[in-house]
Amino acid sequence: GYDPKGGIPYDPVAAKKTIREMFSMQKVKLKVMVPCFDSAREDNIKAAQWLQKTLKEKIGVELELNLETD
């Protein structure tokens, strides 16, 4: 069932601090492969772009999206 106390709390400030400590750098860039070889291609790209935008805005992580076609 649903447990409102379960899981990780939403805290973008703490997330940004933790990520910067883990990677020991001010700017975090990650490469992400986006599967684009089936009928869900457009949905996968939209989801990846949303994630890219949200992570940059909320916690300062930059994603480099690479479209995987094979």
Coordinates of N, CA, C and O in Angstrom, one line a residue:
G1 N 0.8 -1.2 0.0 CA 0.0 0.0 0.0 C 0.9 1.3 0.0 O 2.1 1.2 0.1
Y2 N 0.2 2.4 -0.1 CA 0.9 3.7 -0.1 C 1.4 4.0 1.3 O 0.7 3.9 2.3
D3 N 2.7 4.4 1.3 CA 3.3 4.9 2.6 C 3.9 6.3 2.4 O 4.9 6.4 1.7
P4 N 3.2 7.3 2.9 CA 3.7 8.7 2.6 C 5.1 8.9 3.3 O 5.8 9.9 2.9
K5 N 5.5 8.1 4.2 CA 6.8 8.3 4.9 C 7.9 7.5 4.2 O 9.0 7.6 4.6
G6 N 7.5 6.6 3.3 CA 8.5 5.8 2.6 C 9.2 6.5 1.5 O 8.7 7.5 1.0
G7 N 10.3 6.0 1.1 CA 11.0 6.6 0.0 C 11.9 7.7 0.4 O 12.1 8.0 1.6
I8 N 12.5 8.4 -0.6 CA 13.4 9.5 -0.4 C 12.6 10.8 -0.5 O 11.9 11.0 -1.5
P9 N 12.8 11.7 0.5 CA 12.0 12.9 0.4 C 12.5 13.8 -0.7 O 13.7 13.8 -1.1
Y10 N 11.7 14.7 -1.2 CA 12.0 15.6 -2.3 C 12.8 16.8 -1.7 O 12.2 17.5 -0.9
D11 N 14.0 16.9 -2.0 CA 14.9 17.9 -1.5 C 16.0 18.3 -2.5 O 17.1 17.7 -2.4
P12 N 15.7 19.1 -3.5 CA 16.7 19.4 -4.6 C 17.9 20.1 -4.0 O 19.0 19.8 -4.6
V13 N 17.9 20.8 -3.0 CA 19.1 21.5 -2.4 C 20.0 20.4 -1.9 O 21.2 20.4 -2.1
A14 N 19.5 19.4 -1.1 CA 20.3 18.4 -0.6 C 20.8 17.5 -1.7 O 22.0 17.0 -1.6
A15 N 20.0 17.2 -2.7 CA 20.4 16.4 -3.8 C 21.6 17.0 -4.6 O 22.6 16.4 -4.9
K16 N 21.5 18.3 -4.8 CA 22.6 19.1 -5.5 C 23.9 19.0 -4.7 O 25.0 18.7 -5.2
K17 N 23.8 19.1 -3.4 CA 25.0 19.1 -2.5 C 25.6 17.7 -2.5 O 26.8 17.5 -2.7
T18 N 24.8 16.7 -2.4 CA 25.2 15.3 -2.4 C 25.9 14.9 -3.7 O 27.0 14.3 -3.7
I19 N 25.3 15.3 -4.8 CA 25.9 15.0 -6.1 C 27.2 15.7 -6.3 O 28.2 15.1 -6.8
R20 N 27.3 16.9 -5.9 CA 28.6 17.7 -6.0 C 29.7 17.0 -5.2 O 30.8 17.0 -5.5
E21 N 29.3 16.6 -4.0 CA 30.3 15.9 -3.1 C 30.7 14.6 -3.7 O 31.9 14.2 -3.6
M22 N 29.8 13.8 -4.3 CA 30.1 12.5 -4.9 C 31.1 12.7 -6.0 O 32.0 11.9 -6.2
F23 N 30.8 13.7 -6.9 CA 31.6 13.8 -8.1 C 32.8 14.8 -7.9 O 33.6 15.0 -8.8
S24 N 32.9 15.4 -6.7 CA 34.0 16.4 -6.4 C 34.2 17.4 -7.5 O 35.3 17.7 -7.9
M25 N 33.1 18.0 -8.0 CA 33.2 19.0 -9.0 C 32.0 20.0 -8.9 O 30.9 19.6 -8.3
Q26 N 32.1 21.1 -9.4 CA 31.0 22.1 -9.4 C 29.9 21.8 -10.5 O 28.8 21.9 -10.3
K27 N 30.4 21.4 -11.7 CA 29.5 21.1 -12.8 C 29.5 19.6 -13.1 O 30.5 19.0 -13.3
V28 N 28.3 19.0 -13.0 CA 28.2 17.6 -13.3 C 27.6 17.3 -14.7 O 26.5 17.9 -15.0
K29 N 28.3 16.6 -15.5 CA 27.8 16.3 -16.9 C 27.8 14.7 -17.0 O 28.7 14.1 -16.7
L30 N 26.6 14.2 -17.5 CA 26.5 12.8 -17.7 C 26.0 12.5 -19.1 O 25.2 13.3 -19.6
K31 N 26.5 11.4 -19.7 CA 26.0 11.0 -21.0 C 24.9 9.9 -20.8 O 25.1 9.0 -20.0
V32 N 23.9 10.0 -21.6 CA 22.8 9.1 -21.5 C 22.4 8.6 -22.8 O 22.2 9.4 -23.8
M33 N 22.3 7.3 -23.0 CA 21.9 6.7 -24.2 C 20.4 6.6 -24.2 O 19.8 6.1 -23.3
V34 N 19.8 7.1 -25.3 CA 18.3 7.0 -25.4 C 17.9 6.0 -26.5 O 18.3 6.2 -27.6
P35 N 17.2 4.9 -26.1 CA 16.8 3.9 -27.1 C 15.8 4.5 -28.1 O 14.8 5.0 -27.7
C36 N 16.2 4.5 -29.4 CA 15.3 5.1 -30.4 C 15.1 4.1 -31.6 O 15.1 4.5 -32.8
F37 N 15.0 2.8 -31.3 CA 14.9 1.9 -32.4 C 13.6 1.1 -32.5 O 13.4 0.2 -33.2
D38 N 12.6 1.6 -31.8 CA 11.3 0.9 -31.9 C 10.1 2.0 -32.0 O 10.4 3.1 -32.2
S39 N 8.9 1.5 -31.8 CA 7.8 2.4 -32.0 C 7.7 3.4 -30.9 O 6.9 4.4 -31.0
A40 N 8.4 3.3 -29.8 CA 8.4 4.2 -28.7 C 9.4 5.3 -28.9 O 9.7 6.1 -28.0
R41 N 10.0 5.4 -30.0 CA 11.1 6.4 -30.3 C 10.8 7.8 -29.8 O 11.5 8.4 -29.1
E42 N 9.7 8.4 -30.3 CA 9.3 9.7 -30.0 C 9.1 9.9 -28.5 O 9.5 10.9 -27.9
D43 N 8.4 8.9 -27.9 CA 8.1 9.0 -26.4 C 9.4 8.9 -25.6 O 9.6 9.6 -24.7
N44 N 10.4 8.1 -26.1 CA 11.7 8.0 -25.4 C 12.4 9.3 -25.5 O 13.0 9.7 -24.5
I45 N 12.4 9.9 -26.6 CA 13.1 11.2 -26.8 C 12.5 12.3 -25.9 O 13.2 13.0 -25.3
K46 N 11.1 12.4 -25.9 CA 10.5 13.3 -25.1 C 10.8 13.1 -23.6 O 11.0 14.1 -22.9
A47 N 10.7 11.9 -23.2 CA 11.0 11.6 -21.8 C 12.5 12.0 -21.4 O 12.7 12.6 -20.4
A48 N 13.4 11.7 -22.3 CA 14.8 12.0 -22.1 C 15.0 13.5 -22.0 O 15.7 14.0 -21.2
Q49 N 14.3 14.2 -22.9 CA 14.5 15.7 -22.9 C 13.8 16.3 -21.7 O 14.4 17.3 -21.1
W50 N 12.7 15.8 -21.2 CA 12.1 16.2 -20.0 C 13.1 16.0 -18.8 O 13.3 16.9 -18.0
L51 N 13.7 14.8 -18.7 CA 14.6 14.5 -17.7 C 15.8 15.4 -17.7 O 16.3 16.0 -16.7
Q52 N 16.3 15.7 -18.9 CA 17.5 16.6 -19.1 C 17.2 18.0 -18.6 O 17.9 18.5 -17.9
K53 N 16.0 18.5 -19.0 CA 15.6 19.8 -18.5 C 15.4 19.9 -17.0 O 15.9 20.8 -16.4
T54 N 14.7 18.9 -16.5 CA 14.4 18.9 -15.0 C 15.6 18.8 -14.2 O 15.8 19.5 -13.2
L55 N 16.6 17.9 -14.5 CA 17.8 17.7 -13.7 C 18.6 19.0 -13.8 O 19.2 19.3 -12.8
K56 N 18.7 19.6 -14.9 CA 19.5 20.8 -15.0 C 18.9 21.9 -14.1 O 19.6 22.6 -13.4
E57 N 17.6 22.1 -14.2 CA 16.9 23.2 -13.5 C 16.9 22.9 -12.0 O 17.1 23.8 -11.2
K58 N 16.7 21.7 -11.6 CA 16.5 21.4 -10.1 C 17.8 21.1 -9.4 O 17.9 21.6 -8.2
I59 N 18.7 20.4 -10.0 CA 19.9 20.1 -9.2 C 21.2 20.3 -10.0 O 22.3 20.0 -9.5
G60 N 21.1 21.0 -11.1 CA 22.3 21.4 -11.9 C 23.1 20.3 -12.6 O 24.3 20.5 -12.9
V61 N 22.5 19.2 -12.8 CA 23.2 18.1 -13.6 C 22.8 18.2 -15.0 O 21.7 18.4 -15.4
E62 N 23.9 18.2 -15.9 CA 23.7 18.3 -17.3 C 23.7 16.9 -17.9 O 24.7 16.2 -17.7
L63 N 22.8 16.6 -18.8 CA 22.7 15.4 -19.5 C 23.1 15.6 -21.0 O 22.5 16.5 -21.6
E64 N 23.9 14.8 -21.5 CA 24.2 14.8 -22.9 C 23.4 13.6 -23.5 O 23.7 12.4 -23.1
L65 N 22.4 13.8 -24.3 CA 21.6 12.8 -24.8 C 22.2 12.2 -26.1 O 22.5 13.0 -27.0
N66 N 22.4 10.9 -26.2 CA 22.9 10.2 -27.4 C 21.8 9.3 -27.8 O 21.3 8.4 -27.1
L67 N 21.3 9.5 -29.1 CA 20.2 8.6 -29.6 C 20.8 7.3 -30.1 O 21.6 7.3 -31.0
E68 N 20.3 6.2 -29.5 CA 20.7 4.9 -29.9 C 19.8 4.3 -30.9 O 18.6 4.1 -30.6
T69 N 20.2 4.1 -32.1 CA 19.3 3.6 -33.2 C 19.5 2.2 -33.5 O 18.8 1.7 -34.4
D70 N 20.5 1.5 -33.0 CA 20.7 0.1 -33.3 C 20.5 -0.8 -32.0 O 20.9 -0.4 -31.0

